[in-house]
Amino acid sequence: MKILLAALALSAAGGACALDIHLPPETATYKPSELPGYQLVLRNCMTCHAAQYASTQPPASPRAYWEATVKKMKKPFGAQFDDADVPAMVDYLVKTYGAERGAAMPVAAVAKPVAAAVPATGGKDVKTLLAANGCMACHALDQKVVGPGFAEVAARYKGKDGIAAVAANIRSGGAGKWGPVPMPPFSQLSEADAATLAKYVLNR
């Protein structure tokens, strides 16, 4: 009887279907500020994680804490930003979320800060697009980094509608297709530039 029950349980488990999970789009944003580090944080941090990361850190955390946190993102986690950007990013974070809050007043309102973080490229070549939008901070050609490798994306979207699908995903962002880490939207890209990037990805 026990053997029969075990066989039935294994059969039921083997017939289970994989769930297709769709997470809601990312809506959190970093607090707007006139500090130079604000734009750097938008460009460098939203690539890999949500803005809630900063707001959930201890509010009394000192400058040294934020400096260690930012440097940790570069090594060992591999975030691709210049060492020269670190002081300004730390200054924004500690004055906006840490122990030095109130040292700099945030801007009252900045419309769509994420979209403004990277300027539109206006039909530039694919290498310029990859660099300007920080694509290689989260992707590699043939292996997973933060997001999937381009070869894996190409395998999934192989077909006549692949370019349109990948281009739409680049512009709209999202989460749940490749794992829990959300990809921020790159809505500032024109449809032509998004298609250029999509063609490059699908030709890997």
Short mmCIF file of N, CA and C in Angstrom, two decimals, residues 17-196:
data_model
loop_
_atom_site.label_atom_id
_atom_site.label_comp_id
_atom_site.label_asym_id
_atom_site.label_seq_id
_atom_site.Cartn_x
_atom_site.Cartn_y
_atom_site.Cartn_z
N CYS A 17 2.42 21.28 -13.88
CA CYS A 17 2.80 22.24 -14.92
C CYS A 17 3.58 23.40 -14.31
N ALA A 18 4.53 23.90 -15.07
CA ALA A 18 5.29 25.06 -14.60
C ALA A 18 4.41 26.30 -14.59
N LEU A 19 4.56 27.10 -13.57
CA LEU A 19 3.77 28.32 -13.45
C LEU A 19 4.40 29.44 -14.25
N ASP A 20 3.58 30.22 -14.93
CA ASP A 20 4.06 31.40 -15.66
C ASP A 20 3.70 32.61 -14.80
N ILE A 21 4.71 33.15 -14.10
CA ILE A 21 4.47 34.22 -13.13
C ILE A 21 4.73 35.57 -13.78
N HIS A 22 3.77 36.49 -13.65
CA HIS A 22 3.91 37.84 -14.17
C HIS A 22 3.90 38.82 -13.00
N LEU A 23 5.04 39.46 -12.76
CA LEU A 23 5.13 40.42 -11.66
C LEU A 23 4.69 41.80 -12.14
N PRO A 24 4.17 42.63 -11.25
CA PRO A 24 3.76 43.98 -11.66
C PRO A 24 4.97 44.80 -12.06
N PRO A 25 4.78 45.80 -12.91
CA PRO A 25 5.92 46.64 -13.33
C PRO A 25 6.49 47.43 -12.16
N GLU A 26 7.79 47.74 -12.26
CA GLU A 26 8.47 48.52 -11.22
C GLU A 26 7.92 49.95 -11.20
N THR A 27 7.49 50.41 -10.03
CA THR A 27 6.94 51.76 -9.91
C THR A 27 7.74 52.65 -8.96
N ALA A 28 8.54 52.04 -8.09
CA ALA A 28 9.30 52.83 -7.12
C ALA A 28 10.40 53.63 -7.83
N THR A 29 10.70 54.80 -7.31
CA THR A 29 11.75 55.64 -7.89
C THR A 29 12.62 56.20 -6.77
N TYR A 30 13.83 56.57 -7.12
CA TYR A 30 14.69 57.26 -6.16
C TYR A 30 14.18 58.68 -5.94
N LYS A 31 14.40 59.21 -4.74
CA LYS A 31 13.93 60.55 -4.42
C LYS A 31 14.69 61.58 -5.26
N PRO A 32 13.98 62.41 -6.01
CA PRO A 32 14.65 63.41 -6.85
C PRO A 32 15.51 64.36 -6.03
N SER A 33 16.60 64.80 -6.60
CA SER A 33 17.53 65.69 -5.91
C SER A 33 18.36 66.46 -6.93
N GLU A 34 18.84 67.62 -6.50
CA GLU A 34 19.73 68.40 -7.34
C GLU A 34 21.18 67.93 -7.20
N LEU A 35 21.45 67.02 -6.29
CA LEU A 35 22.80 66.50 -6.12
C LEU A 35 23.24 65.75 -7.37
N PRO A 36 24.48 65.89 -7.79
CA PRO A 36 24.96 65.20 -8.99
C PRO A 36 24.81 63.68 -8.92
N GLY A 37 24.90 63.14 -7.70
CA GLY A 37 24.80 61.70 -7.56
C GLY A 37 23.45 61.13 -7.90
N TYR A 38 22.41 61.98 -7.92
CA TYR A 38 21.06 61.50 -8.22
C TYR A 38 21.01 60.87 -9.62
N GLN A 39 21.49 61.59 -10.62
CA GLN A 39 21.46 61.07 -11.99
C GLN A 39 22.36 59.84 -12.12
N LEU A 40 23.48 59.82 -11.40
CA LEU A 40 24.38 58.67 -11.45
C LEU A 40 23.71 57.44 -10.85
N VAL A 41 22.99 57.63 -9.75
CA VAL A 41 22.29 56.51 -9.11
C VAL A 41 21.19 55.98 -10.04
N LEU A 42 20.47 56.88 -10.68
CA LEU A 42 19.44 56.43 -11.62
C LEU A 42 20.05 55.57 -12.72
N ARG A 43 21.16 56.04 -13.25
CA ARG A 43 21.77 55.34 -14.38
C ARG A 43 22.42 54.02 -13.95
N ASN A 44 23.05 54.03 -12.77
CA ASN A 44 23.85 52.87 -12.39
C ASN A 44 23.14 51.85 -11.51
N CYS A 45 22.19 52.30 -10.70
CA CYS A 45 21.59 51.40 -9.70
C CYS A 45 20.30 50.74 -10.18
N MET A 46 19.47 51.49 -10.91
CA MET A 46 18.19 50.93 -11.37
C MET A 46 18.39 49.83 -12.39
N THR A 47 19.60 49.72 -12.93
CA THR A 47 19.87 48.66 -13.90
C THR A 47 19.68 47.28 -13.29
N CYS A 48 20.05 47.15 -12.02
CA CYS A 48 20.07 45.82 -11.41
C CYS A 48 19.07 45.60 -10.28
N HIS A 49 18.61 46.64 -9.63
CA HIS A 49 17.66 46.41 -8.54
C HIS A 49 16.73 47.60 -8.37
N ALA A 50 15.66 47.36 -7.63
CA ALA A 50 14.62 48.37 -7.46
C ALA A 50 15.06 49.47 -6.50
N ALA A 51 14.38 50.60 -6.58
CA ALA A 51 14.71 51.75 -5.74
C ALA A 51 14.42 51.47 -4.26
N GLN A 52 13.58 50.48 -3.98
CA GLN A 52 13.28 50.17 -2.57
C GLN A 52 14.54 49.77 -1.80
N TYR A 53 15.56 49.31 -2.50
CA TYR A 53 16.78 48.87 -1.82
C TYR A 53 17.33 49.99 -0.95
N ALA A 54 17.38 51.21 -1.50
CA ALA A 54 17.93 52.33 -0.73
C ALA A 54 17.00 52.72 0.42
N SER A 55 15.70 52.74 0.16
CA SER A 55 14.75 53.21 1.18
C SER A 55 14.60 52.23 2.34
N THR A 56 15.03 50.98 2.16
CA THR A 56 14.92 50.00 3.25
C THR A 56 16.20 49.87 4.06
N GLN A 57 17.22 50.65 3.73
CA GLN A 57 18.46 50.62 4.52
C GLN A 57 18.25 51.40 5.83
N PRO A 58 19.05 51.12 6.86
CA PRO A 58 18.88 51.81 8.15
C PRO A 58 19.00 53.33 7.97
N PRO A 59 18.02 54.10 8.42
CA PRO A 59 18.03 55.55 8.22
C PRO A 59 19.18 56.27 8.92
N ALA A 60 19.78 55.64 9.93
CA ALA A 60 20.89 56.27 10.63
C ALA A 60 22.25 55.84 10.06
N SER A 61 22.22 55.14 8.92
CA SER A 61 23.47 54.63 8.36
C SER A 61 24.38 55.77 7.93
N PRO A 62 25.65 55.75 8.35
CA PRO A 62 26.58 56.85 8.07
C PRO A 62 27.16 56.76 6.66
N ARG A 63 27.96 57.74 6.33
CA ARG A 63 28.57 57.81 4.99
C ARG A 63 29.41 56.56 4.70
N ALA A 64 30.15 56.08 5.70
CA ALA A 64 31.00 54.91 5.49
C ALA A 64 30.17 53.69 5.09
N TYR A 65 28.98 53.57 5.66
CA TYR A 65 28.09 52.45 5.32
C TYR A 65 27.69 52.51 3.86
N TRP A 66 27.30 53.71 3.40
CA TRP A 66 26.86 53.84 2.01
C TRP A 66 28.02 53.65 1.04
N GLU A 67 29.20 54.13 1.45
CA GLU A 67 30.37 53.93 0.59
C GLU A 67 30.68 52.44 0.44
N ALA A 68 30.61 51.71 1.53
CA ALA A 68 30.86 50.26 1.47
C ALA A 68 29.80 49.56 0.63
N THR A 69 28.55 50.02 0.74
CA THR A 69 27.46 49.41 -0.02
C THR A 69 27.64 49.64 -1.51
N VAL A 70 27.97 50.87 -1.89
CA VAL A 70 28.16 51.17 -3.31
C VAL A 70 29.35 50.39 -3.87
N LYS A 71 30.44 50.35 -3.13
CA LYS A 71 31.62 49.62 -3.60
C LYS A 71 31.35 48.13 -3.70
N LYS A 72 30.49 47.62 -2.81
CA LYS A 72 30.13 46.20 -2.85
C LYS A 72 29.40 45.87 -4.15
N MET A 73 28.60 46.82 -4.64
CA MET A 73 27.87 46.57 -5.89
C MET A 73 28.83 46.38 -7.07
N LYS A 74 29.97 47.08 -6.99
CA LYS A 74 30.96 46.94 -8.08
C LYS A 74 31.81 45.69 -7.91
N LYS A 75 32.22 45.43 -6.69
CA LYS A 75 33.01 44.24 -6.40
C LYS A 75 32.57 43.71 -5.05
N PRO A 76 31.96 42.54 -4.99
CA PRO A 76 32.06 41.45 -5.97
C PRO A 76 30.92 41.35 -6.98
N PHE A 77 29.86 42.19 -6.89
CA PHE A 77 28.68 41.95 -7.70
C PHE A 77 28.84 42.34 -9.16
N GLY A 78 29.86 43.11 -9.50
CA GLY A 78 30.16 43.37 -10.91
C GLY A 78 29.41 44.50 -11.57
N ALA A 79 28.81 45.43 -10.79
CA ALA A 79 28.17 46.59 -11.40
C ALA A 79 29.20 47.40 -12.17
N GLN A 80 28.82 47.88 -13.35
CA GLN A 80 29.79 48.52 -14.23
C GLN A 80 29.61 50.03 -14.22
N PHE A 81 30.19 50.67 -13.21
CA PHE A 81 30.23 52.14 -13.19
C PHE A 81 31.65 52.56 -12.81
N ASP A 82 32.00 53.78 -13.16
CA ASP A 82 33.35 54.28 -12.92
C ASP A 82 33.60 54.50 -11.43
N ASP A 83 34.82 54.25 -11.01
CA ASP A 83 35.20 54.55 -9.62
C ASP A 83 35.00 56.04 -9.31
N ALA A 84 35.16 56.87 -10.33
CA ALA A 84 35.01 58.31 -10.12
C ALA A 84 33.57 58.70 -9.78
N ASP A 85 32.61 57.83 -10.09
CA ASP A 85 31.20 58.12 -9.78
C ASP A 85 30.86 57.85 -8.32
N VAL A 86 31.68 57.06 -7.64
CA VAL A 86 31.33 56.59 -6.29
C VAL A 86 31.10 57.72 -5.31
N PRO A 87 31.99 58.73 -5.18
CA PRO A 87 31.77 59.77 -4.17
C PRO A 87 30.44 60.51 -4.34
N ALA A 88 30.09 60.84 -5.58
CA ALA A 88 28.84 61.57 -5.81
C ALA A 88 27.63 60.69 -5.50
N MET A 89 27.70 59.41 -5.85
CA MET A 89 26.59 58.49 -5.55
C MET A 89 26.43 58.34 -4.05
N VAL A 90 27.53 58.17 -3.34
CA VAL A 90 27.49 58.04 -1.87
C VAL A 90 26.92 59.31 -1.25
N ASP A 91 27.34 60.46 -1.75
CA ASP A 91 26.87 61.74 -1.21
C ASP A 91 25.35 61.86 -1.34
N TYR A 92 24.83 61.49 -2.51
CA TYR A 92 23.37 61.53 -2.72
C TYR A 92 22.67 60.55 -1.77
N LEU A 93 23.17 59.33 -1.67
CA LEU A 93 22.49 58.31 -0.87
C LEU A 93 22.48 58.64 0.62
N VAL A 94 23.62 59.10 1.16
CA VAL A 94 23.66 59.40 2.59
C VAL A 94 22.85 60.64 2.94
N LYS A 95 22.77 61.58 2.00
CA LYS A 95 22.00 62.80 2.26
C LYS A 95 20.51 62.63 1.97
N THR A 96 20.16 61.56 1.28
CA THR A 96 18.75 61.33 0.94
C THR A 96 18.13 60.22 1.78
N TYR A 97 18.93 59.18 2.10
CA TYR A 97 18.39 58.03 2.81
C TYR A 97 19.13 57.72 4.12
N GLY A 98 20.28 58.36 4.37
CA GLY A 98 21.09 57.99 5.52
C GLY A 98 21.18 59.04 6.60
N ALA A 99 22.29 59.01 7.32
CA ALA A 99 22.46 59.84 8.52
C ALA A 99 22.55 61.32 8.24
N GLU A 100 22.82 61.70 6.99
CA GLU A 100 22.96 63.13 6.68
C GLU A 100 21.73 63.69 5.98
N ARG A 101 20.59 63.05 6.18
CA ARG A 101 19.35 63.57 5.59
C ARG A 101 19.10 64.99 6.05
N GLY A 102 18.68 65.83 5.11
CA GLY A 102 18.44 67.23 5.42
C GLY A 102 19.61 68.10 5.03
N ALA A 103 20.76 67.47 4.71
CA ALA A 103 21.92 68.25 4.29
C ALA A 103 21.74 68.81 2.89
N ALA A 104 20.84 68.19 2.15
CA ALA A 104 20.52 68.69 0.80
C ALA A 104 19.04 68.46 0.57
N MET A 105 18.34 69.50 0.17
CA MET A 105 16.90 69.39 -0.06
C MET A 105 16.65 68.77 -1.41
N PRO A 106 15.74 67.76 -1.51
CA PRO A 106 15.43 67.17 -2.80
C PRO A 106 14.64 68.13 -3.68
N VAL A 107 14.74 67.91 -4.96
CA VAL A 107 13.94 68.68 -5.91
C VAL A 107 12.47 68.35 -5.68
N ALA A 108 11.59 69.35 -5.81
CA ALA A 108 10.17 69.14 -5.53
C ALA A 108 9.58 68.06 -6.42
N ALA A 109 9.89 68.07 -7.70
CA ALA A 109 9.34 67.06 -8.60
C ALA A 109 10.19 66.98 -9.85
N VAL A 110 10.43 65.77 -10.25
CA VAL A 110 11.12 65.53 -11.52
C VAL A 110 10.31 64.48 -12.27
N ALA A 111 9.84 64.82 -13.43
CA ALA A 111 8.95 63.92 -14.17
C ALA A 111 9.76 62.78 -14.79
N LYS A 112 9.26 61.55 -14.57
CA LYS A 112 9.83 60.36 -15.16
C LYS A 112 11.35 60.32 -15.07
N PRO A 113 11.91 60.27 -13.85
CA PRO A 113 13.35 60.34 -13.72
C PRO A 113 14.10 59.17 -14.36
N VAL A 114 13.51 57.98 -14.35
CA VAL A 114 14.22 56.84 -14.91
C VAL A 114 14.41 57.00 -16.40
N ALA A 115 13.37 57.46 -17.09
CA ALA A 115 13.47 57.63 -18.53
C ALA A 115 14.48 58.69 -18.89
N ALA A 116 14.69 59.67 -18.01
CA ALA A 116 15.61 60.76 -18.31
C ALA A 116 17.05 60.41 -17.97
N ALA A 117 17.26 59.27 -17.32
CA ALA A 117 18.60 58.95 -16.85
C ALA A 117 19.59 58.74 -17.98
N VAL A 118 19.12 58.17 -19.08
CA VAL A 118 19.98 57.94 -20.24
C VAL A 118 19.38 58.66 -21.41
N PRO A 119 20.09 59.57 -22.06
CA PRO A 119 19.52 60.31 -23.16
C PRO A 119 19.24 59.44 -24.37
N ALA A 120 18.26 59.85 -25.17
CA ALA A 120 17.96 59.14 -26.40
C ALA A 120 19.18 59.21 -27.31
N THR A 121 19.38 58.15 -28.08
CA THR A 121 20.60 58.07 -28.86
C THR A 121 20.39 58.39 -30.33
N GLY A 122 19.14 58.46 -30.79
CA GLY A 122 18.87 58.96 -32.13
C GLY A 122 19.52 58.20 -33.27
N GLY A 123 19.37 56.88 -33.30
CA GLY A 123 19.82 56.12 -34.43
C GLY A 123 21.31 55.82 -34.46
N LYS A 124 21.98 55.79 -33.34
CA LYS A 124 23.41 55.51 -33.30
C LYS A 124 23.66 54.02 -33.50
N ASP A 125 24.93 53.65 -33.73
CA ASP A 125 25.27 52.26 -33.97
C ASP A 125 25.10 51.44 -32.70
N VAL A 126 25.09 50.13 -32.86
CA VAL A 126 24.74 49.24 -31.75
C VAL A 126 25.75 49.33 -30.60
N LYS A 127 27.04 49.51 -30.88
CA LYS A 127 28.02 49.62 -29.80
C LYS A 127 27.77 50.86 -28.95
N THR A 128 27.38 51.95 -29.59
CA THR A 128 27.06 53.17 -28.85
C THR A 128 25.81 52.96 -28.01
N LEU A 129 24.82 52.29 -28.56
CA LEU A 129 23.58 52.02 -27.83
C LEU A 129 23.85 51.12 -26.62
N LEU A 130 24.66 50.09 -26.80
CA LEU A 130 24.97 49.20 -25.69
C LEU A 130 25.67 49.95 -24.56
N ALA A 131 26.62 50.81 -24.92
CA ALA A 131 27.37 51.55 -23.91
C ALA A 131 26.51 52.61 -23.24
N ALA A 132 25.73 53.36 -24.02
CA ALA A 132 24.94 54.46 -23.49
C ALA A 132 23.85 53.99 -22.54
N ASN A 133 23.36 52.79 -22.75
CA ASN A 133 22.26 52.28 -21.93
C ASN A 133 22.69 51.25 -20.90
N GLY A 134 23.99 51.03 -20.77
CA GLY A 134 24.49 50.13 -19.73
C GLY A 134 24.07 48.68 -19.89
N CYS A 135 23.86 48.23 -21.13
CA CYS A 135 23.35 46.87 -21.35
C CYS A 135 24.28 45.80 -20.79
N MET A 136 25.59 46.03 -20.96
CA MET A 136 26.55 45.00 -20.58
C MET A 136 26.79 44.96 -19.07
N ALA A 137 26.15 45.86 -18.32
CA ALA A 137 26.24 45.78 -16.86
C ALA A 137 25.48 44.58 -16.33
N CYS A 138 24.44 44.17 -17.05
CA CYS A 138 23.59 43.07 -16.58
C CYS A 138 23.57 41.87 -17.54
N HIS A 139 24.12 42.03 -18.73
CA HIS A 139 24.08 40.95 -19.72
C HIS A 139 25.46 40.66 -20.27
N ALA A 140 25.66 39.43 -20.69
CA ALA A 140 26.86 39.03 -21.42
C ALA A 140 26.39 38.33 -22.70
N LEU A 141 27.33 38.01 -23.57
CA LEU A 141 26.94 37.39 -24.83
C LEU A 141 26.41 35.98 -24.64
N ASP A 142 27.09 35.18 -23.83
CA ASP A 142 26.72 33.76 -23.77
C ASP A 142 26.58 33.20 -22.36
N GLN A 143 26.44 34.06 -21.37
CA GLN A 143 26.23 33.56 -20.01
C GLN A 143 25.38 34.54 -19.21
N LYS A 144 24.73 34.02 -18.18
CA LYS A 144 23.89 34.84 -17.32
C LYS A 144 24.77 35.69 -16.41
N VAL A 145 24.45 36.97 -16.28
CA VAL A 145 25.11 37.85 -15.32
C VAL A 145 24.04 38.21 -14.29
N VAL A 146 23.40 39.36 -14.45
CA VAL A 146 22.20 39.66 -13.67
C VAL A 146 20.99 39.20 -14.47
N GLY A 147 21.00 39.53 -15.76
CA GLY A 147 19.98 39.06 -16.68
C GLY A 147 20.55 37.97 -17.56
N PRO A 148 19.74 37.42 -18.46
CA PRO A 148 20.18 36.30 -19.29
C PRO A 148 21.23 36.72 -20.31
N GLY A 149 22.03 35.77 -20.75
CA GLY A 149 22.95 36.01 -21.85
C GLY A 149 22.19 36.24 -23.14
N PHE A 150 22.77 36.99 -24.06
CA PHE A 150 22.10 37.28 -25.32
C PHE A 150 21.80 36.01 -26.11
N ALA A 151 22.69 35.03 -26.04
CA ALA A 151 22.47 33.78 -26.77
C ALA A 151 21.21 33.08 -26.27
N GLU A 152 20.96 33.14 -24.97
CA GLU A 152 19.76 32.51 -24.39
C GLU A 152 18.50 33.25 -24.84
N VAL A 153 18.59 34.58 -24.88
CA VAL A 153 17.45 35.37 -25.37
C VAL A 153 17.18 35.03 -26.84
N ALA A 154 18.25 34.94 -27.62
CA ALA A 154 18.10 34.63 -29.05
C ALA A 154 17.43 33.27 -29.25
N ALA A 155 17.80 32.29 -28.42
CA ALA A 155 17.21 30.96 -28.54
C ALA A 155 15.72 30.98 -28.24
N ARG A 156 15.33 31.78 -27.25
CA ARG A 156 13.90 31.82 -26.87
C ARG A 156 13.06 32.54 -27.91
N TYR A 157 13.60 33.62 -28.50
CA TYR A 157 12.80 34.45 -29.38
C TYR A 157 13.10 34.22 -30.86
N LYS A 158 13.73 33.10 -31.18
CA LYS A 158 14.05 32.80 -32.57
C LYS A 158 12.76 32.70 -33.38
N GLY A 159 12.67 33.45 -34.46
CA GLY A 159 11.47 33.45 -35.30
C GLY A 159 11.24 34.80 -35.93
N LYS A 160 10.26 34.89 -36.80
CA LYS A 160 10.06 36.10 -37.58
C LYS A 160 9.61 37.29 -36.73
N ASP A 161 8.95 37.04 -35.58
CA ASP A 161 8.48 38.14 -34.75
C ASP A 161 9.42 38.44 -33.58
N GLY A 162 10.59 37.80 -33.55
CA GLY A 162 11.49 37.94 -32.43
C GLY A 162 11.99 39.36 -32.23
N ILE A 163 12.33 40.05 -33.32
CA ILE A 163 12.86 41.41 -33.20
C ILE A 163 11.83 42.33 -32.56
N ALA A 164 10.59 42.26 -33.01
CA ALA A 164 9.54 43.11 -32.45
C ALA A 164 9.32 42.80 -30.97
N ALA A 165 9.33 41.51 -30.61
CA ALA A 165 9.09 41.12 -29.22
C ALA A 165 10.21 41.59 -28.31
N VAL A 166 11.46 41.37 -28.73
CA VAL A 166 12.59 41.77 -27.90
C VAL A 166 12.68 43.29 -27.79
N ALA A 167 12.44 43.99 -28.90
CA ALA A 167 12.46 45.45 -28.88
C ALA A 167 11.41 45.99 -27.92
N ALA A 168 10.21 45.40 -27.93
CA ALA A 168 9.15 45.83 -27.02
C ALA A 168 9.54 45.58 -25.58
N ASN A 169 10.19 44.45 -25.30
CA ASN A 169 10.63 44.13 -23.94
C ASN A 169 11.70 45.10 -23.47
N ILE A 170 12.59 45.51 -24.36
CA ILE A 170 13.63 46.47 -24.00
C ILE A 170 13.00 47.79 -23.58
N ARG A 171 12.02 48.26 -24.35
CA ARG A 171 11.42 49.56 -24.07
C ARG A 171 10.51 49.53 -22.85
N SER A 172 9.85 48.40 -22.59
CA SER A 172 8.87 48.34 -21.50
C SER A 172 9.45 47.79 -20.20
N GLY A 173 10.59 47.06 -20.28
CA GLY A 173 11.14 46.45 -19.07
C GLY A 173 10.23 45.35 -18.55
N GLY A 174 10.42 44.99 -17.29
CA GLY A 174 9.56 43.97 -16.69
C GLY A 174 10.34 43.02 -15.80
N ALA A 175 9.63 42.03 -15.26
CA ALA A 175 10.26 41.03 -14.39
C ALA A 175 9.47 39.74 -14.48
N GLY A 176 10.12 38.65 -14.09
CA GLY A 176 9.44 37.36 -14.05
C GLY A 176 9.71 36.47 -15.23
N LYS A 177 10.22 37.02 -16.33
CA LYS A 177 10.49 36.19 -17.51
C LYS A 177 11.80 35.43 -17.38
N TRP A 178 12.77 36.04 -16.69
CA TRP A 178 14.10 35.43 -16.58
C TRP A 178 14.54 35.30 -15.13
N GLY A 179 13.71 35.64 -14.19
CA GLY A 179 14.09 35.59 -12.79
C GLY A 179 13.49 36.75 -12.03
N PRO A 180 13.80 36.87 -10.75
CA PRO A 180 13.13 37.86 -9.90
C PRO A 180 13.65 39.29 -10.06
N VAL A 181 14.85 39.48 -10.64
CA VAL A 181 15.41 40.83 -10.74
C VAL A 181 14.73 41.57 -11.89
N PRO A 182 14.10 42.71 -11.63
CA PRO A 182 13.40 43.42 -12.70
C PRO A 182 14.37 44.12 -13.66
N MET A 183 13.98 44.17 -14.91
CA MET A 183 14.72 44.97 -15.89
C MET A 183 14.00 46.31 -16.00
N PRO A 184 14.70 47.41 -15.77
CA PRO A 184 14.03 48.71 -15.86
C PRO A 184 13.62 49.02 -17.28
N PRO A 185 12.57 49.82 -17.48
CA PRO A 185 12.16 50.18 -18.84
C PRO A 185 13.14 51.17 -19.47
N PHE A 186 13.39 51.00 -20.74
CA PHE A 186 14.22 51.93 -21.50
C PHE A 186 13.32 52.63 -22.52
N SER A 187 12.27 53.28 -22.00
CA SER A 187 11.26 53.91 -22.85
C SER A 187 11.80 55.13 -23.57
N GLN A 188 12.97 55.64 -23.14
CA GLN A 188 13.56 56.78 -23.83
C GLN A 188 14.14 56.38 -25.19
N LEU A 189 14.34 55.09 -25.41
CA LEU A 189 14.84 54.61 -26.69
C LEU A 189 13.74 54.73 -27.76
N SER A 190 14.12 55.16 -28.93
CA SER A 190 13.17 55.15 -30.04
C SER A 190 12.91 53.70 -30.45
N GLU A 191 11.82 53.48 -31.17
CA GLU A 191 11.53 52.12 -31.64
C GLU A 191 12.64 51.62 -32.55
N ALA A 192 13.23 52.53 -33.34
CA ALA A 192 14.30 52.14 -34.25
C ALA A 192 15.54 51.69 -33.47
N ASP A 193 15.90 52.44 -32.41
CA ASP A 193 17.07 52.08 -31.62
C ASP A 193 16.83 50.77 -30.86
N ALA A 194 15.62 50.59 -30.33
CA ALA A 194 15.30 49.34 -29.64
C ALA A 194 15.38 48.16 -30.61
N ALA A 195 14.93 48.37 -31.84
CA ALA A 195 15.01 47.31 -32.86
C ALA A 195 16.46 47.00 -33.21
N THR A 196 17.31 48.04 -33.24
CA THR A 196 18.74 47.82 -33.51
C THR A 196 19.35 46.93 -32.44
#
